[in-house]
XYZ file of C-alpha atoms in Angstrom:
501
model
C 17.904 -8.757 -26.945
C 18.645 -12.059 -28.648
C 21.807 -13.979 -27.715
C 23.585 -17.348 -27.904
C 27.029 -17.148 -26.215
C 29.082 -20.314 -26.354
C 26.015 -22.450 -26.909
C 24.489 -21.653 -23.496
C 21.096 -20.913 -24.975
C 18.935 -23.585 -26.537
C 19.279 -23.139 -30.331
C 15.621 -24.078 -30.715
C 14.708 -20.951 -28.706
C 16.700 -18.108 -30.303
C 14.481 -15.282 -29.078
C 15.642 -15.114 -25.489
C 16.310 -12.038 -23.368
C 19.669 -11.248 -21.810
C 18.282 -10.217 -18.417
C 21.398 -9.483 -16.309
C 25.181 -9.849 -16.171
C 27.080 -9.931 -12.850
C 30.826 -10.272 -12.193
C 31.939 -12.907 -9.709
C 33.556 -11.339 -6.607
C 37.085 -12.435 -7.607
C 36.590 -11.416 -11.276
C 37.261 -14.985 -12.416
C 34.079 -15.026 -14.466
C 30.583 -13.706 -14.917
C 27.054 -14.859 -14.212
C 24.512 -14.327 -16.975
C 20.738 -14.418 -16.502
C 18.705 -15.558 -19.520
C 14.925 -15.115 -19.748
C 12.867 -17.126 -22.237
C 10.685 -15.320 -24.783
C 7.606 -16.538 -22.915
C 9.159 -15.165 -19.683
C 8.194 -18.375 -17.914
C 11.783 -19.559 -17.458
C 14.828 -17.758 -16.062
C 18.235 -19.467 -15.988
C 21.566 -18.337 -14.525
C 24.731 -19.391 -16.379
C 28.406 -19.149 -15.390
C 31.199 -18.204 -17.800
C 34.922 -17.895 -17.254
C 36.838 -14.863 -18.515
C 37.667 -16.625 -21.797
C 33.978 -17.080 -22.591
C 33.808 -20.736 -21.655
C 30.386 -21.875 -20.479
C 30.711 -23.457 -17.010
C 27.151 -24.596 -16.534
C 23.665 -23.509 -15.511
C 23.625 -22.725 -11.780
C 19.972 -21.906 -11.289
C 16.682 -22.243 -13.142
C 13.381 -20.617 -12.234
C 10.096 -21.564 -13.925
C 6.510 -20.364 -13.609
C 3.090 -21.295 -15.009
C 2.393 -17.581 -15.497
C 5.543 -15.421 -15.601
C 8.856 -14.995 -13.794
C 9.286 -11.582 -12.204
C 12.733 -10.064 -12.709
C 13.221 -9.050 -9.087
C 16.930 -8.057 -9.248
C 17.518 -10.063 -6.081
C 20.775 -11.865 -6.783
C 23.970 -11.726 -4.734
C 27.128 -13.816 -5.335
C 28.885 -14.494 -2.028
C 32.577 -13.694 -1.585
C 33.665 -17.344 -1.824
C 31.897 -17.907 -5.148
C 34.347 -18.299 -8.038
C 34.814 -20.266 -11.231
C 36.992 -22.666 -9.235
C 34.221 -23.319 -6.692
C 31.679 -23.718 -9.482
C 33.707 -26.318 -11.390
C 33.390 -29.830 -10.032
C 36.375 -31.654 -8.634
C 38.341 -28.716 -7.222
C 41.150 -30.165 -5.057
C 40.623 -27.715 -2.262
C 39.459 -30.010 0.515
C 36.027 -29.513 2.153
C 33.857 -27.007 0.266
C 33.365 -23.538 1.710
C 29.763 -23.527 3.023
C 29.341 -19.938 1.803
C 30.547 -20.663 -1.755
C 27.286 -19.922 -3.492
C 24.811 -17.182 -4.144
C 21.584 -15.703 -2.778
C 18.662 -15.458 -5.165
C 15.043 -14.331 -4.953
C 12.353 -16.789 -6.005
C 8.554 -17.003 -5.941
C 8.513 -20.821 -5.969
C 6.594 -20.883 -2.657
C 3.931 -18.482 -3.894
C 5.623 -15.512 -2.229
C 8.883 -13.751 -3.024
C 11.586 -15.193 -0.764
C 15.361 -15.589 -0.613
C 17.258 -18.842 -1.124
C 20.920 -19.822 -0.833
C 22.306 -21.964 -3.652
C 25.568 -23.859 -3.242
C 27.937 -23.616 -6.183
C 28.757 -27.332 -6.100
C 25.201 -28.437 -6.834
C 24.084 -29.305 -3.303
C 20.380 -28.608 -2.662
C 19.451 -25.017 -1.967
C 17.755 -23.949 1.242
C 15.417 -21.067 2.107
C 16.708 -18.004 3.926
C 13.209 -16.581 4.414
C 9.752 -18.152 4.426
C 6.182 -17.205 5.290
C 3.145 -15.394 3.902
C 4.958 -12.131 3.298
C 6.972 -10.708 0.400
C 10.681 -9.928 0.291
C 10.820 -6.759 -1.793
C 14.558 -6.070 -1.864
C 17.845 -7.846 -1.131
C 19.923 -5.171 0.590
C 23.203 -6.986 1.186
C 25.031 -10.145 2.235
C 27.835 -10.428 4.808
C 29.153 -13.860 3.880
C 32.472 -13.653 5.761
C 32.927 -14.064 9.491
C 31.499 -16.547 11.972
C 27.827 -15.637 11.371
C 27.094 -15.063 7.656
C 24.061 -12.801 7.429
C 21.582 -11.628 4.786
C 19.843 -8.241 4.967
C 16.541 -7.679 3.199
C 13.452 -5.476 3.086
C 10.064 -7.186 3.336
C 6.386 -6.613 3.983
C 4.706 -7.919 7.137
C 2.572 -11.073 7.187
C -0.424 -9.188 8.540
C 0.181 -5.887 6.748
C 1.495 -5.632 3.155
C 1.304 -1.824 3.299
C 4.459 -1.693 5.455
C 8.067 -2.466 4.513
C 10.847 -2.962 7.058
C 14.486 -4.091 7.179
C 15.352 -7.553 8.518
C 18.400 -9.769 8.894
C 18.539 -13.566 8.694
C 21.292 -16.210 8.807
C 22.682 -17.049 5.366
C 23.015 -20.755 6.127
C 19.522 -21.175 7.602
C 18.768 -23.421 10.543
C 20.228 -26.838 11.339
C 17.290 -28.635 9.707
C 17.818 -27.026 6.300
C 15.045 -24.470 6.691
C 14.960 -20.721 7.069
C 16.567 -19.319 10.201
C 14.879 -16.815 12.492
C 14.766 -13.293 11.042
C 15.515 -10.242 13.197
C 13.708 -6.965 12.593
C 16.021 -3.939 12.504
C 13.469 -1.168 11.858
C 10.478 -1.649 14.172
C 8.799 1.736 13.585
C 5.428 1.525 11.832
C 5.546 2.566 8.183
C 7.922 2.186 5.265
C 11.705 1.965 5.464
C 14.202 2.452 2.642
C 17.718 1.564 3.770
C 21.281 1.955 2.546
C 23.795 -0.399 4.178
C 27.521 -0.148 4.855
C 28.191 -3.728 5.931
C 31.930 -3.306 6.444
C 31.363 -0.414 8.866
C 28.375 -1.980 10.589
C 25.910 0.859 9.994
C 22.931 1.646 7.807
C 20.925 4.737 6.903
C 17.214 4.267 7.564
C 14.884 6.558 5.615
C 11.532 6.152 7.340
C 8.081 7.586 6.825
C 4.461 6.694 7.448
C 1.112 8.199 6.527
C 1.432 10.281 9.712
C 5.164 11.127 9.569
C 7.224 12.789 6.815
C 10.510 11.201 5.826
C 13.409 11.216 8.286
C 16.911 9.802 7.887
C 18.621 8.051 10.810
C 21.997 6.354 11.107
C 21.535 2.984 12.838
C 23.669 0.113 14.081
C 23.468 -2.790 11.625
C 23.612 -5.503 14.270
C 20.912 -4.118 16.582
C 19.002 -1.457 14.638
C 19.564 1.036 17.455
C 19.762 4.701 16.378
C 23.215 6.275 16.326
C 22.499 9.748 14.952
C 19.811 11.737 13.193
C 20.954 12.750 9.716
C 18.319 15.399 9.110
C 17.568 18.636 10.960
C 14.180 18.942 12.567
C 11.599 20.633 10.320
C 11.115 24.337 10.785
C 7.849 25.527 12.365
C 6.633 26.650 8.936
C 7.358 23.235 7.409
C 5.627 21.497 10.304
C 2.566 23.695 9.870
C 2.405 22.916 6.143
C 2.602 19.191 6.838
C -0.349 19.480 9.220
C -2.519 20.756 6.351
C -2.254 17.327 4.722
C -4.757 14.990 6.309
C -3.513 11.404 6.345
C -5.662 8.894 4.472
C -7.314 5.997 6.241
C -5.883 2.575 5.393
C -8.597 -0.054 5.203
C -9.020 -3.718 4.386
C -12.108 -4.872 2.477
C -13.103 -8.040 0.606
C -14.122 -8.473 -3.007
C -16.946 -10.702 -4.226
C -14.821 -13.860 -3.978
C -13.575 -13.080 -0.473
C -10.096 -11.894 -1.460
C -8.817 -9.149 0.811
C -8.135 -5.792 -0.877
C -6.271 -2.814 0.562
C -7.836 0.624 0.262
C -6.667 4.156 1.081
C -9.427 6.675 1.719
C -9.177 10.479 1.716
C -12.323 11.860 3.358
C -13.556 15.422 2.886
C -13.807 17.628 5.960
C -17.294 16.856 7.359
C -17.538 20.317 8.937
C -17.286 21.909 5.493
C -18.891 19.267 3.298
C -21.215 17.332 5.573
C -21.169 13.662 6.621
C -21.623 12.187 3.133
C -22.299 10.386 0.948
C -19.972 12.336 -1.340
C -19.203 12.435 -5.037
C -16.132 10.234 -5.345
C -12.917 10.039 -7.344
C -11.223 6.632 -7.631
C -7.531 7.159 -8.332
C -6.335 3.911 -9.910
C -3.341 2.205 -11.466
C -4.106 -1.474 -10.985
C -1.334 -2.961 -13.122
C 1.450 -5.371 -12.144
C 4.604 -4.347 -10.274
C 2.896 -1.355 -8.617
C 1.409 -0.959 -5.132
C -0.480 2.281 -4.455
C -1.660 1.624 -0.904
C 1.462 1.873 1.231
C 1.928 3.200 4.744
C 4.254 6.000 3.680
C 4.318 9.782 3.626
C 4.281 9.698 -0.178
C 0.669 8.500 0.009
C -0.339 11.345 2.340
C 1.540 13.842 0.159
C -0.430 12.859 -2.953
C -1.269 16.451 -3.785
C -3.960 15.765 -6.381
C -5.815 13.547 -3.927
C -5.476 16.186 -1.207
C -6.833 18.849 -3.575
C -9.926 16.820 -4.418
C -10.477 15.982 -0.766
C -10.380 19.697 0.089
C -12.860 20.363 -2.728
C -15.328 17.967 -1.125
C -14.725 14.773 -3.086
C -14.171 11.416 -1.465
C -10.955 9.986 -2.944
C -10.154 6.268 -2.895
C -7.158 4.223 -3.979
C -7.680 0.464 -4.259
C -4.987 -2.139 -4.905
C -6.881 -4.659 -7.007
C -5.758 -8.158 -7.889
C -2.795 -7.886 -10.208
C -0.958 -5.303 -8.123
C 2.295 -6.179 -6.395
C 3.544 -7.352 -2.986
C 0.663 -9.716 -2.280
C 2.035 -12.993 -3.628
C 1.817 -14.951 -6.866
C -1.859 -15.948 -6.693
C -2.993 -12.363 -6.104
C -0.799 -10.893 -8.832
C -1.349 -13.580 -11.471
C -5.147 -13.173 -11.440
C -4.685 -10.915 -14.488
C -2.675 -13.448 -16.516
C -3.713 -13.460 -20.197
C -6.785 -11.393 -19.325
C -6.080 -7.687 -18.709
C -9.022 -5.585 -17.593
C -11.250 -8.218 -15.997
C -10.201 -8.935 -12.391
C -8.935 -5.366 -12.036
C -12.285 -3.782 -12.934
C -14.228 -6.279 -10.819
C -12.195 -5.319 -7.749
C -12.501 -1.586 -8.402
C -16.274 -1.979 -8.809
C -16.469 -4.071 -5.614
C -14.497 -1.395 -3.761
C -16.818 1.384 -4.898
C -19.913 -0.668 -4.071
C -18.483 -1.113 -0.569
C -18.081 2.663 -0.267
C -21.688 3.107 -1.375
C -22.927 0.603 1.213
C -21.011 2.478 3.915
C -22.819 5.684 2.978
C -19.592 7.317 1.812
C -19.936 7.453 -1.994
C -22.910 8.449 -4.122
C -23.815 5.913 -6.811
C -23.809 7.557 -10.219
C -21.436 10.270 -8.952
C -18.138 8.388 -9.165
C -15.239 9.197 -11.492
C -12.324 6.901 -12.381
C -8.935 8.560 -12.873
C -5.619 7.020 -13.872
C -2.493 7.280 -15.978
C -0.781 4.742 -18.256
C -2.111 1.328 -17.138
C -4.354 3.315 -14.807
C -5.550 5.336 -17.805
C -6.421 2.085 -19.553
C -8.419 0.909 -16.521
C -10.130 4.291 -16.068
C -11.387 4.312 -19.668
C -12.348 0.647 -19.511
C -14.409 1.322 -16.389
C -16.930 3.216 -18.528
C -17.147 0.217 -20.883
C -17.820 -2.405 -18.208
C -21.467 -3.472 -17.704
C -21.189 -3.470 -13.889
C -20.094 0.177 -13.903
C -23.377 1.474 -15.252
C -25.264 3.471 -12.679
C -22.101 3.583 -10.543
C -19.385 5.411 -12.514
C -20.347 8.612 -14.296
C -17.045 9.653 -15.857
C -13.359 8.885 -16.327
C -10.105 10.751 -16.856
C -7.714 8.546 -18.854
C -4.139 9.801 -19.075
C -1.847 8.242 -21.718
C -3.947 5.055 -21.874
C -2.932 1.847 -23.588
C -5.952 1.155 -25.763
C -4.943 -2.021 -27.621
C -2.292 -4.334 -26.209
C -1.143 -5.519 -29.628
C 0.465 -2.102 -30.048
C 2.336 -1.784 -26.761
C 5.818 -2.787 -25.546
C 6.566 -6.395 -26.504
C 8.442 -7.481 -23.366
C 5.879 -5.980 -20.985
C 2.764 -7.142 -22.803
C 3.888 -10.694 -23.590
C 4.940 -11.233 -19.974
C 1.364 -10.867 -18.778
C -0.755 -11.561 -21.861
C 1.285 -14.147 -23.737
C 2.085 -13.767 -27.423
C -0.763 -12.427 -29.593
C -0.844 -15.514 -31.817
C -1.320 -17.701 -28.732
C -3.984 -15.560 -27.024
C -6.000 -13.791 -29.705
C -9.234 -13.903 -27.709
C -7.508 -12.459 -24.654
C -6.044 -9.561 -26.617
C -9.440 -8.881 -28.181
C -11.193 -8.892 -24.791
C -8.572 -6.559 -23.344
C -8.751 -4.017 -26.169
C -10.665 -0.802 -25.598
C -11.250 -0.555 -29.352
C -13.605 -3.536 -29.321
C -15.459 -2.173 -26.270
C -15.825 1.473 -27.277
C -19.356 1.065 -28.604
C -20.506 0.098 -25.112
C -19.059 3.142 -23.354
C -21.435 5.114 -21.134
C -20.458 8.313 -19.333
C -18.143 11.256 -19.877
C -14.539 10.596 -20.921
C -11.565 12.954 -20.871
C -8.466 11.711 -22.698
C -5.102 13.315 -21.817
C -1.925 12.614 -23.786
C 1.455 14.098 -24.655
C 2.333 13.969 -28.342
C 5.969 13.111 -27.568
C 5.071 10.111 -25.387
C 7.682 7.449 -26.179
C 6.173 4.935 -23.724
C 2.499 4.808 -24.659
C 2.498 6.324 -28.124
C -0.185 8.871 -28.985
C -1.378 6.347 -31.567
C -3.173 4.561 -28.720
C -5.364 7.572 -27.994
C -5.831 8.206 -31.716
C -7.041 4.657 -32.309
C -9.509 4.930 -29.412
C -10.803 8.226 -30.774
C -11.389 6.507 -34.115
C -13.411 3.780 -32.409
C -15.407 6.329 -30.380
C -16.203 8.363 -33.497
C -17.334 5.248 -35.331
C -19.629 4.431 -32.393
C -20.881 8.056 -32.130
C -19.574 8.331 -28.574
C -18.654 11.755 -27.192
C -15.295 12.423 -25.602
C -13.056 15.313 -24.616
C -9.370 15.551 -25.504
C -6.499 17.383 -23.784
C -3.251 17.261 -25.764
C 0.223 18.533 -24.853
C 2.389 18.948 -27.979
C 5.749 19.174 -26.141
C 5.192 16.599 -23.375
C 6.122 12.934 -23.068
C 4.443 10.224 -20.967
C 3.552 12.576 -18.129
C 3.473 16.395 -18.361
C 6.434 17.774 -16.375
C 6.690 21.442 -17.245
C 5.256 23.603 -14.509
C 2.958 25.523 -16.842
C 1.678 22.381 -18.521
C 1.099 20.656 -15.186
C -0.864 23.623 -13.828
C -2.942 23.819 -17.011
C -3.630 20.090 -16.897
C -4.688 20.027 -13.237
C -7.011 23.010 -13.746
C -8.570 21.422 -16.833
C -9.036 18.061 -15.134
C -10.578 19.699 -12.054
C -13.067 21.540 -14.274
C -13.950 18.276 -15.998
C -14.472 16.518 -12.657
C -16.697 19.340 -11.394
C -18.724 19.234 -14.604
C -19.140 15.465 -14.477
C -19.844 15.067 -10.756
C -20.999 18.499 -9.681
C -19.544 20.343 -6.700
C -17.949 18.437 -3.879
C -20.492 19.478 -1.265
C -23.427 17.394 -0.088
């Protein structure tokens, strides 16, 4: 969306995005977030209720891209009066400002910005990632910020913490207190005025539970869910939790991997034919210590059929910091495939996966990576097949805001767009490919699959196609889903053989 209210935007840069609008707590004005077309600069502007521009309060820049993290919280004392210089109100209120998320340190952290222009200070710091700003209690004797974050030594977990809004006496981040110590992932809803929060917790070994907890201590107050029935408990036991592992790629970067092993009593000790379930794109993290990972029913099905199933968070995926995520900048499909190949080679060296009996499977960005796997020179002799669901096949035909954020504008990165296109790589494809797409897909248009088919035909490359005339980006109707899963399972069995040794 283009905009230029009251001259706040630079007239030499008319193609900016209106990223967010937030009312000030006293309704005296609004805060407007503006993102540059390159998405390398985000600025926060203040306006009064008459539309008068009251200045730029915050500016975030990046050499790659600025993530819109939705972490912004105006404190109760923030108003147009406190923003305007020279207010005859005596000493400034120390909480007259706002909390904002920033990746300036290389990791996503929270900062407090004073409305009168005084230097900001960090609320959090360290080699972990703040994933969500849950709330701010800016009144009272101890102003406090509540946030969800990963752990320094384990990005697969997310827990709730509190930290002082005003930091320590030296202008640094104050000590954070953990409110949800149980291993796993926590999603929390806070009622700051009442002093309680609802903690929805799960791990790879525990289904979700909801608990009411004290906001100041994290102690449980009441369970909000009945205990599972014996039948439900028995069904949960049928799902074997994946193993969470840490491996290193060729450059020494640590990668997180989730592994679903077949039952050795039924299928032997391995090595096994393997399915690599991938996404690999930005803003997504597959390997998380949560019940949702264990309850991945497709992965559980293939495990029961005797296939080793792996999920690998390659460089470019989220919650690992700027350096890890920005490895894909202007060059989709390179670092991601390298890491997936390194992960599979590690499985082969461990005697778990059979070389030449590995299939890549993914949807959307994952569909793009799955298809590209068969076109990568290092995949030959390793990957035998791929299932590509709704794949982006040429980035010049996908969503402008998404693509330009990571790849730059086409006129400024023609070589990068060409390297990332499956159309230019189709002639080098080796292996069996199943393409799956809904004709009503409004996200990745069917034109992407059609263009790839044209390139495969021109190169005399064989492929299989599964089309759903009444489905969008992902088949949702029960009958269509069942048909799709059965068809994909048959394709996997044909490409890799049975799951047994």
